[in-house]
Short mmCIF file of C-alpha atoms and ligand atoms in Angstrom, two decimals:
data_model
loop_
_atom_site.label_atom_id
_atom_site.label_comp_id
_atom_site.label_asym_id
_atom_site.label_seq_id
_atom_site.Cartn_x
_atom_site.Cartn_y
_atom_site.Cartn_z
CA MET A 1 112.89 -68.21 -10.91
CA SER A 2 115.13 -71.16 -10.02
CA SER A 3 113.47 -74.36 -8.91
CA ALA A 4 115.20 -74.08 -5.49
CA ARG A 5 113.65 -70.65 -4.96
CA ASN A 6 110.38 -71.97 -6.27
CA LEU A 7 110.48 -74.72 -3.71
CA GLN A 8 111.44 -72.30 -0.95
CA LYS A 9 108.57 -70.00 -1.91
CA ALA A 10 106.14 -72.89 -2.05
CA LEU A 11 107.26 -74.11 1.35
CA ARG A 12 106.71 -70.76 3.07
CA PRO A 13 102.91 -70.84 3.30
CA LEU A 14 103.07 -74.51 3.99
CA ALA A 15 105.37 -73.95 6.95
CA ARG A 16 102.85 -71.43 8.26
CA GLN A 17 100.06 -73.92 7.75
CA LEU A 18 101.96 -76.70 9.50
CA ALA A 19 102.60 -74.44 12.46
CA SER A 20 98.86 -73.95 12.93
CA PRO A 21 97.01 -76.35 15.23
CA ALA A 22 94.32 -76.83 12.59
CA VAL A 23 96.71 -78.77 10.41
CA GLN A 24 98.82 -80.52 13.01
CA ARG A 25 97.28 -83.80 12.03
CA ARG A 26 98.40 -83.43 8.44
CA THR A 27 101.68 -85.19 7.78
CA PHE A 28 104.86 -83.59 6.55
CA VAL A 29 105.22 -86.36 3.99
CA ALA A 30 101.95 -85.27 2.45
CA ALA A 31 103.09 -81.67 2.61
CA ALA A 32 106.37 -82.36 0.87
CA GLY A 33 104.47 -84.27 -1.80
CA ALA A 34 102.26 -81.26 -2.20
CA VAL A 35 105.24 -79.00 -2.78
CA ARG A 36 106.52 -81.35 -5.47
CA ALA A 37 103.09 -81.44 -7.07
CA ALA A 38 102.87 -77.67 -6.94
CA ALA A 39 106.27 -77.31 -8.57
CA VAL A 40 105.13 -79.60 -11.38
CA SER A 41 101.77 -77.88 -11.81
CA ARG A 42 103.39 -74.45 -11.81
CA ALA A 43 105.85 -75.57 -14.45
CA ALA A 44 102.88 -76.58 -16.58
CA ALA A 45 100.99 -73.33 -15.94
CA PRO A 46 99.67 -71.54 -19.04
CA VAL A 47 102.34 -69.39 -20.58
CA ALA A 48 101.27 -65.97 -21.79
CA LYS A 49 102.25 -65.26 -25.37
CA GLN A 50 102.66 -61.57 -26.18
CA GLN A 51 100.91 -60.88 -29.50
CA THR A 52 100.55 -57.21 -30.16
CA ARG A 53 100.94 -54.44 -27.63
CA GLY A 54 97.93 -54.44 -25.34
CA VAL A 55 96.71 -58.01 -25.76
CA LYS A 56 97.86 -61.42 -24.68
CA THR A 57 96.37 -64.72 -25.70
CA ILE A 58 96.26 -67.09 -22.79
CA ASP A 59 95.39 -70.75 -22.92
CA PHE A 60 92.83 -71.32 -20.16
CA ALA A 61 92.61 -75.10 -19.93
CA GLY A 62 92.51 -75.52 -23.70
CA HIS A 63 90.39 -72.41 -24.40
CA LYS A 64 92.30 -69.49 -25.83
CA GLU A 65 91.24 -66.06 -24.62
CA ASP A 66 92.61 -62.57 -25.07
CA VAL A 67 93.52 -60.80 -21.86
CA TYR A 68 94.35 -57.12 -21.58
CA GLU A 69 96.71 -55.79 -18.95
CA ARG A 70 97.63 -52.64 -17.14
CA ALA A 71 101.28 -52.97 -18.10
CA ASP A 72 100.35 -51.93 -21.64
CA TRP A 73 98.82 -48.69 -20.43
CA PRO A 74 101.59 -46.72 -18.75
CA ILE A 75 100.28 -43.76 -16.78
CA GLU A 76 101.37 -41.22 -19.44
CA LYS A 77 99.47 -43.12 -22.14
CA LEU A 78 96.42 -43.33 -19.88
CA GLN A 79 96.47 -39.64 -19.05
CA ASP A 80 96.97 -38.76 -22.70
CA TYR A 81 94.06 -41.00 -23.71
CA PHE A 82 91.66 -39.21 -21.35
CA LYS A 83 93.17 -35.71 -21.67
CA ASN A 84 90.02 -34.26 -23.23
CA ASP A 85 87.58 -36.12 -20.99
CA THR A 86 85.78 -35.38 -17.76
CA LEU A 87 84.68 -38.55 -16.02
CA ALA A 88 81.44 -37.91 -14.13
CA LEU A 89 81.20 -40.67 -11.54
CA ILE A 90 77.63 -40.88 -10.25
CA GLY A 91 77.18 -42.58 -6.87
CA TYR A 92 79.80 -42.94 -4.20
CA GLY A 93 79.15 -46.30 -2.61
CA SER A 94 81.58 -49.19 -2.52
CA GLN A 95 82.56 -49.00 -6.21
CA GLY A 96 82.33 -45.22 -6.47
CA HIS A 97 84.80 -44.88 -3.62
CA GLY A 98 87.33 -47.40 -5.01
CA GLN A 99 87.11 -46.45 -8.66
CA GLY A 100 86.93 -42.70 -7.96
CA LEU A 101 90.01 -42.58 -5.75
CA ASN A 102 92.00 -44.75 -8.16
CA LEU A 103 91.06 -42.50 -11.10
CA ARG A 104 92.06 -39.45 -9.09
CA ASP A 105 95.41 -41.02 -8.13
CA ASN A 106 95.96 -41.93 -11.79
CA GLY A 107 95.72 -38.24 -12.63
CA ILE A 108 92.48 -38.56 -14.62
CA ASN A 109 90.00 -35.69 -14.57
CA VAL A 110 87.22 -37.21 -12.48
CA ILE A 111 84.33 -35.55 -10.68
CA ILE A 112 81.78 -37.10 -8.32
CA GLY A 113 78.00 -36.67 -8.55
CA VAL A 114 75.87 -37.60 -5.52
CA ARG A 115 72.85 -36.42 -3.56
CA LYS A 116 73.64 -33.27 -1.60
CA ASP A 117 74.28 -34.00 2.09
CA GLY A 118 73.47 -37.73 1.81
CA LYS A 119 75.77 -40.36 3.28
CA SER A 120 77.78 -40.54 0.06
CA TRP A 121 78.26 -36.78 -0.07
CA LYS A 122 79.72 -36.88 3.43
CA ASP A 123 81.92 -39.87 2.58
CA ALA A 124 83.20 -38.10 -0.52
CA VAL A 125 84.06 -34.96 1.44
CA GLN A 126 85.91 -37.15 3.94
CA ASP A 127 87.91 -38.61 1.05
CA GLY A 128 89.00 -35.16 -0.02
CA TRP A 129 86.53 -34.40 -2.84
CA VAL A 130 85.76 -30.69 -2.78
CA PRO A 131 82.20 -29.36 -3.26
CA GLY A 132 82.04 -27.09 -6.31
CA LYS A 133 85.44 -28.30 -7.56
CA ASN A 134 85.16 -32.05 -8.08
CA LEU A 135 82.06 -32.89 -6.04
CA PHE A 136 78.63 -31.94 -7.37
CA GLU A 137 75.00 -32.94 -7.28
CA VAL A 138 74.16 -35.66 -9.78
CA ASP A 139 72.69 -33.47 -12.56
CA GLU A 140 75.51 -30.95 -12.46
CA ALA A 141 78.16 -33.67 -12.59
CA ILE A 142 76.48 -35.32 -15.60
CA SER A 143 76.27 -31.98 -17.40
CA LYS A 144 80.03 -31.52 -16.99
CA GLY A 145 80.98 -35.10 -17.89
CA SER A 146 81.94 -36.61 -21.23
CA ILE A 147 82.01 -40.12 -19.73
CA VAL A 148 79.16 -40.78 -17.31
CA MET A 149 79.95 -43.59 -14.89
CA ASN A 150 76.66 -44.85 -13.49
CA LEU A 151 77.71 -46.30 -10.14
CA LEU A 152 74.44 -45.84 -8.32
CA SER A 153 73.10 -48.97 -6.69
CA ASP A 154 71.35 -51.14 -9.29
CA ALA A 155 67.91 -50.36 -7.85
CA ALA A 156 68.73 -46.62 -7.89
CA GLN A 157 69.87 -46.84 -11.53
CA SER A 158 66.41 -48.04 -12.44
CA GLU A 159 64.62 -45.55 -10.19
CA THR A 160 66.55 -42.51 -11.46
CA TRP A 161 66.74 -43.48 -15.14
CA PRO A 162 63.75 -41.44 -16.38
CA HIS A 163 65.48 -38.37 -14.95
CA ILE A 164 69.02 -39.27 -16.04
CA LYS A 165 68.41 -40.60 -19.55
CA PRO A 166 67.70 -37.22 -21.24
CA GLN A 167 71.03 -35.96 -19.87
CA ILE A 168 73.04 -38.68 -21.63
CA THR A 169 73.35 -36.74 -24.84
CA LYS A 170 75.16 -37.54 -28.09
CA GLY A 171 78.92 -37.49 -27.72
CA LYS A 172 78.91 -38.72 -24.14
CA THR A 173 79.85 -42.26 -23.15
CA LEU A 174 77.75 -44.27 -20.72
CA TYR A 175 79.69 -46.57 -18.38
CA PHE A 176 78.42 -49.24 -15.99
CA SER A 177 80.08 -51.69 -13.62
CA HIS A 178 77.34 -54.29 -14.01
CA GLY A 179 75.25 -55.43 -16.97
CA PHE A 180 72.16 -55.47 -14.74
CA SER A 181 70.37 -52.29 -15.84
CA PRO A 182 70.60 -52.53 -19.64
CA VAL A 183 70.35 -56.33 -19.90
CA PHE A 184 67.19 -56.55 -17.81
CA LYS A 185 65.75 -53.42 -19.39
CA ASP A 186 62.23 -54.89 -19.49
CA LEU A 187 62.31 -54.82 -15.71
CA THR A 188 64.67 -51.92 -14.97
CA LYS A 189 63.36 -49.68 -17.78
CA VAL A 190 66.97 -48.65 -18.48
CA GLU A 191 66.72 -48.28 -22.25
CA VAL A 192 70.02 -46.67 -23.27
CA PRO A 193 70.10 -43.81 -25.79
CA THR A 194 70.99 -45.14 -29.25
CA ASP A 195 73.61 -42.49 -30.08
CA VAL A 196 76.19 -43.04 -27.32
CA ASP A 197 78.85 -45.65 -26.63
CA VAL A 198 77.79 -47.92 -23.77
CA ILE A 199 80.58 -49.81 -22.04
CA LEU A 200 81.17 -51.81 -18.90
CA CYS A 201 84.03 -52.55 -16.59
CA ALA A 202 83.11 -54.84 -13.72
CA PRO A 203 85.74 -55.39 -11.05
CA LYS A 204 85.64 -58.94 -9.68
CA GLY A 205 85.45 -57.87 -6.08
CA SER A 206 84.27 -55.24 -3.68
CA GLY A 207 85.10 -51.58 -4.23
CA ARG A 208 87.23 -51.76 -1.08
CA THR A 209 89.40 -54.38 -2.80
CA VAL A 210 89.53 -52.27 -5.97
CA ARG A 211 91.14 -49.62 -3.82
CA SER A 212 93.36 -51.79 -1.62
CA LEU A 213 94.85 -53.79 -4.52
CA PHE A 214 95.54 -50.55 -6.39
CA LYS A 215 97.33 -49.13 -3.34
CA GLU A 216 99.38 -52.31 -3.09
CA GLY A 217 100.52 -51.68 -6.67
CA ARG A 218 98.68 -54.75 -7.93
CA GLY A 219 95.25 -54.37 -9.51
CA ILE A 220 91.99 -56.26 -9.42
CA ASN A 221 90.82 -58.61 -12.17
CA SER A 222 87.90 -57.09 -14.07
CA SER A 223 85.72 -58.00 -16.99
CA PHE A 224 84.88 -55.48 -19.67
CA ALA A 225 82.27 -55.37 -22.40
CA VAL A 226 80.72 -53.20 -25.06
CA TYR A 227 76.94 -52.92 -25.28
CA GLN A 228 76.79 -50.30 -27.98
CA ASP A 229 79.59 -48.95 -30.18
CA VAL A 230 78.65 -45.83 -32.09
CA THR A 231 82.14 -44.33 -32.38
CA GLY A 232 84.00 -47.50 -33.35
CA LYS A 233 86.23 -46.88 -30.34
CA ALA A 234 84.10 -48.31 -27.57
CA LYS A 235 86.23 -51.40 -26.97
CA GLU A 236 89.47 -49.47 -26.58
CA LYS A 237 87.69 -46.99 -24.33
CA ALA A 238 86.36 -49.81 -22.13
CA ILE A 239 89.86 -51.27 -21.74
CA ALA A 240 91.35 -47.85 -20.97
CA MET A 241 88.61 -47.22 -18.41
CA GLY A 242 89.29 -50.60 -16.86
CA VAL A 243 92.95 -49.77 -16.40
CA ALA A 244 92.20 -46.24 -15.20
CA ILE A 245 89.89 -47.46 -12.41
CA GLY A 246 92.59 -49.81 -11.12
CA SER A 247 92.29 -53.15 -12.91
CA GLY A 248 95.38 -55.29 -13.36
CA TYR A 249 93.96 -57.70 -15.93
CA LEU A 250 90.86 -57.30 -18.07
CA TYR A 251 88.82 -60.16 -19.47
CA GLU A 252 86.43 -59.55 -22.34
CA THR A 253 82.79 -60.53 -21.96
CA THR A 254 79.32 -59.34 -22.95
CA PHE A 255 76.87 -57.41 -20.79
CA GLU A 256 74.63 -60.49 -20.72
CA LYS A 257 77.33 -62.94 -19.68
CA GLU A 258 78.68 -60.54 -17.07
CA VAL A 259 75.33 -60.12 -15.37
CA TYR A 260 74.29 -63.76 -15.58
CA SER A 261 77.58 -65.05 -14.17
CA ASP A 262 77.74 -62.36 -11.51
CA LEU A 263 74.21 -62.85 -10.13
CA TYR A 264 74.68 -66.62 -10.31
CA GLY A 265 78.08 -66.62 -8.60
CA GLU A 266 77.15 -64.39 -5.69
CA ARG A 267 74.01 -66.42 -4.99
CA GLY A 268 76.06 -69.60 -5.31
CA CYS A 269 79.60 -70.44 -4.23
CA LEU A 270 80.63 -66.88 -3.43
CA MET A 271 78.02 -66.08 -0.82
CA GLY A 272 74.60 -67.79 -0.67
CA GLY A 273 75.73 -71.31 -1.45
CA ILE A 274 78.70 -71.26 0.87
CA HIS A 275 76.58 -69.88 3.72
CA GLY A 276 73.98 -72.62 3.16
CA MET A 277 76.70 -75.25 3.17
CA PHE A 278 78.29 -73.89 6.36
CA LEU A 279 74.90 -73.85 8.10
CA ALA A 280 73.99 -77.37 7.02
CA GLN A 281 77.32 -78.84 8.17
CA TYR A 282 77.29 -76.91 11.45
CA GLU A 283 73.70 -77.86 12.29
CA VAL A 284 74.34 -81.57 11.75
CA LEU A 285 77.42 -81.44 13.98
CA ARG A 286 75.45 -79.67 16.72
CA GLU A 287 72.50 -82.07 16.42
CA ARG A 288 74.96 -84.97 16.80
CA GLY A 289 76.29 -83.62 20.07
CA HIS A 290 79.37 -81.61 19.06
CA SER A 291 80.15 -78.39 20.89
CA PRO A 292 79.75 -75.00 19.18
CA SER A 293 83.53 -74.44 19.12
CA GLU A 294 84.19 -77.85 17.59
CA ALA A 295 81.42 -77.41 15.02
CA PHE A 296 82.64 -73.91 14.11
CA ASN A 297 86.32 -74.84 13.91
CA GLU A 298 85.59 -77.85 11.71
CA THR A 299 83.22 -75.93 9.45
CA VAL A 300 84.44 -72.36 9.08
CA GLU A 301 87.69 -71.67 10.87
CA GLU A 302 89.75 -74.41 9.28
CA ALA A 303 88.21 -73.63 5.90
CA THR A 304 88.92 -69.91 5.90
CA GLN A 305 92.16 -69.90 7.86
CA SER A 306 93.85 -73.00 6.55
CA LEU A 307 92.44 -74.69 3.48
CA TYR A 308 90.74 -72.08 1.28
CA PRO A 309 93.83 -69.87 1.14
CA LEU A 310 95.71 -72.91 -0.20
CA ILE A 311 93.10 -73.40 -2.93
CA GLY A 312 93.45 -69.71 -3.76
CA ALA A 313 97.21 -69.85 -3.92
CA TYR A 314 97.82 -73.19 -5.62
CA GLY A 315 94.57 -74.94 -6.58
CA MET A 316 92.36 -77.75 -5.29
CA ASP A 317 94.74 -80.65 -6.03
CA TRP A 318 97.48 -78.87 -4.08
CA MET A 319 95.20 -78.39 -1.09
CA PHE A 320 94.13 -82.05 -1.19
CA ASP A 321 97.75 -83.07 -1.41
CA ALA A 322 98.66 -80.92 1.59
CA CYS A 323 96.18 -82.89 3.72
CA SER A 324 96.40 -86.35 5.27
CA THR A 325 95.78 -89.47 3.20
CA THR A 326 92.63 -90.05 5.27
CA ALA A 327 91.30 -86.56 4.56
CA ARG A 328 92.11 -86.82 0.86
CA ARG A 329 90.41 -90.19 0.44
CA GLY A 330 87.19 -88.93 2.01
CA ALA A 331 87.21 -85.63 0.14
CA ILE A 332 87.69 -87.31 -3.23
CA ASP A 333 84.95 -89.88 -2.49
CA TRP A 334 82.42 -87.30 -1.31
CA THR A 335 82.99 -84.70 -4.03
CA PRO A 336 80.69 -86.35 -6.62
CA LYS A 337 77.94 -86.86 -4.02
CA PHE A 338 77.91 -83.15 -3.22
CA LYS A 339 78.19 -82.24 -6.88
CA ASP A 340 75.25 -84.44 -7.87
CA ALA A 341 73.12 -83.16 -5.01
CA LEU A 342 73.92 -79.53 -5.72
CA LYS A 343 73.94 -79.35 -9.51
CA PRO A 344 70.12 -79.27 -9.82
CA VAL A 345 70.09 -76.39 -7.33
CA PHE A 346 72.67 -74.53 -9.41
CA ASN A 347 70.62 -75.16 -12.56
CA ASN A 348 67.51 -73.77 -10.85
CA LEU A 349 69.54 -70.79 -9.77
CA TYR A 350 70.86 -70.12 -13.30
CA ASP A 351 67.29 -70.34 -14.66
CA SER A 352 66.11 -67.92 -12.02
CA VAL A 353 68.87 -65.48 -13.00
CA ARG A 354 68.32 -65.90 -16.74
CA ASP A 355 64.56 -65.42 -16.68
CA GLY A 356 64.84 -62.23 -14.64
CA SER A 357 63.31 -63.58 -11.40
CA GLU A 358 66.42 -62.63 -9.40
CA THR A 359 66.45 -59.15 -10.92
CA LYS A 360 62.75 -58.67 -10.20
CA ARG A 361 63.24 -59.75 -6.60
CA SER A 362 66.25 -57.50 -6.15
CA LEU A 363 64.53 -54.46 -7.68
CA GLU A 364 61.36 -54.94 -5.66
CA TYR A 365 63.19 -55.52 -2.40
CA ASN A 366 65.84 -52.82 -2.77
CA SER A 367 63.38 -50.17 -3.96
CA GLN A 368 61.32 -50.28 -0.77
CA PRO A 369 61.75 -47.12 1.28
CA ASP A 370 62.54 -49.17 4.38
CA TYR A 371 64.84 -51.68 2.65
CA ARG A 372 67.87 -50.67 4.71
CA GLU A 373 66.00 -51.35 7.98
CA LYS A 374 64.68 -54.67 6.70
CA TYR A 375 68.12 -55.66 5.49
CA GLU A 376 69.67 -54.68 8.82
CA LYS A 377 67.12 -56.91 10.56
CA GLU A 378 68.18 -59.84 8.37
CA LEU A 379 71.85 -59.15 9.08
CA GLU A 380 71.06 -59.06 12.78
CA GLU A 381 69.42 -62.49 12.49
CA ILE A 382 72.55 -63.86 10.78
CA ARG A 383 74.81 -62.22 13.35
CA ASN A 384 72.77 -63.90 16.10
CA LEU A 385 72.92 -67.40 14.67
CA GLU A 386 74.81 -69.66 17.03
CA ILE A 387 77.42 -70.47 14.39
CA TRP A 388 78.43 -66.83 13.96
CA ARG A 389 78.30 -66.09 17.66
CA ALA A 390 80.61 -69.05 18.18
CA GLY A 391 82.79 -67.66 15.39
CA LYS A 392 83.09 -64.33 17.14
CA ALA A 393 84.39 -66.10 20.25
CA VAL A 394 86.85 -68.16 18.18
CA ARG A 395 88.17 -65.07 16.39
CA ALA A 396 88.59 -63.26 19.69
CA LEU A 397 91.23 -65.83 20.63
CA ARG A 398 93.45 -65.00 17.67
CA PRO A 399 96.72 -63.43 18.79
CA GLU A 400 96.00 -60.18 16.95
CA ASN A 401 92.71 -59.88 18.89
CA THR A 402 94.02 -60.73 22.34
CA LYS A 403 96.44 -57.82 22.69
N1 NAP B 1 79.78 -53.53 -4.46
C1 NAP B 1 80.40 -54.42 -5.22
O1 NAP B 1 81.09 -55.31 -4.70
C2 NAP B 1 80.29 -54.36 -6.72
C3 NAP B 1 81.21 -55.11 -7.48
C4 NAP B 1 81.18 -55.01 -8.86
C5 NAP B 1 80.21 -54.21 -9.45
N2 NAP B 1 79.31 -53.53 -8.70
C6 NAP B 1 78.33 -52.66 -9.36
O2 NAP B 1 78.72 -51.30 -9.20
C7 NAP B 1 77.56 -50.47 -9.15
C8 NAP B 1 77.58 -49.67 -7.87
O3 NAP B 1 77.48 -50.59 -6.80
P1 NAP B 1 77.86 -50.22 -5.31
O4 NAP B 1 77.85 -51.48 -4.55
O5 NAP B 1 79.06 -49.34 -5.30
O6 NAP B 1 76.59 -49.36 -4.92
P2 NAP B 1 76.17 -48.92 -3.47
O7 NAP B 1 77.28 -49.07 -2.51
O8 NAP B 1 74.89 -49.58 -3.18
O9 NAP B 1 76.01 -47.36 -3.76
C9 NAP B 1 74.88 -46.76 -3.73
C10 NAP B 1 75.04 -45.32 -4.24
O10 NAP B 1 73.82 -45.03 -4.88
C11 NAP B 1 73.32 -43.82 -4.30
N3 NAP B 1 71.87 -43.84 -4.35
C12 NAP B 1 71.05 -44.82 -3.88
N4 NAP B 1 69.76 -44.50 -4.15
C13 NAP B 1 69.81 -43.30 -4.79
C14 NAP B 1 68.82 -42.46 -5.36
N5 NAP B 1 67.53 -42.78 -5.32
N6 NAP B 1 69.23 -41.32 -5.95
C15 NAP B 1 70.53 -40.97 -6.01
N7 NAP B 1 71.53 -41.76 -5.51
C16 NAP B 1 71.14 -42.89 -4.93
C17 NAP B 1 73.87 -43.77 -2.88
O11 NAP B 1 73.86 -42.43 -2.46
P3 NAP B 1 73.39 -42.00 -0.99
O12 NAP B 1 74.54 -42.26 -0.06
O13 NAP B 1 73.09 -40.56 -1.14
O14 NAP B 1 72.21 -42.87 -0.63
C18 NAP B 1 75.26 -44.33 -3.12
O15 NAP B 1 76.14 -43.31 -3.56
C19 NAP B 1 76.36 -51.41 -9.27
O16 NAP B 1 75.98 -51.49 -10.61
C20 NAP B 1 76.92 -52.73 -8.79
O17 NAP B 1 76.22 -53.85 -9.28
C21 NAP B 1 79.34 -53.57 -7.35
#
């Protein structure tokens, strides 16, 4: 792409940002500088070097890693690879929905196994799965499948394992989307049979995104791993499965690293940590006399609507550079203070993941018969926090919500 087009493309989101009131105070000089910086940083972006078909070595900040991509698995190759397989996808929650529909659209022979007449059964029927044809009860689906995709909730995987394990017979492949069950087997009791391949493909996002990115013709980033390779083909199978369920790029990991990083990340920056940070900032603003709308706008709205998308698109330095000199100075000065205050919390969190405490908590909580009601009560409490009630009012003013 020419540098002029690069510049034009880089300016587009910026123009949108500048048009928004949240960034009116940011100067155009800073913005233009940001575009220049972005052009430079994009020019220096890691260049993928094609090695052999199906693998690229990418330099991630000085660390070379192999990355596998969908482009190397054209649909005909994918269909040919799985031509003798029946994929029995057990569980039709968020991931079951996304992965199942993508497999079906990719022309792979996939059947769904769920509890008769439960919520998932009804959802599957709504999505066009036909009872007796490609929708069965769990045991029947497993008996028909050569690759068993265990996409029950993690607590349900543990609960149902004594019943499911004897059905995972030699010759089948066992697939997960999380390392949780086998890695924490002392707690989950998911001891895998020793005579089957055990593989993982974990999309880095919700099952809804697995589906929406696939429909957009893109593809979600996923990690893949092999826990047990009895056929010598487990790695290739894991990559093929990753592509078949709708991944665009696949990063190799281990079951252990996948589950540690995943539990850590969602409790940290992705969900728990960011919520804690929002609450702390909002509460201080309110205690110091700021109105709910001001506290919300300065804590959440500007973050999600203006600045975080810039980090996502171009990186942290770009976002800093797109802001005023005053904002930049403060952000750079306060970064180490937050980092130093938070790092011990993150270390505690990693320890709590690593030693199984988080798994134990999750299994105990999510196995209670009334966990859905208890969880709904907690969601209701969050929904009723002033910050999120204020947020609802702020969102209602968006043009798309005022029609
Ligand atoms: N959600 C994500 O964003 C995400 C992302 C990456 C990986 N993963 C992993 O993907 C896997 C599936 O997660 P998910 O979020 O899709 O699960 P989920 O939405 O919680 O799905 C739950 C499924 O398990 C079934 N189920 C629950 N208890 C059961 C029981 N006792 N017996 C039989 N079926 C039972 C439910 O069926 P009923 O409707 O009949 O209750 C439903 O089909 C997990 O390993 C998860 O860690 C999830």
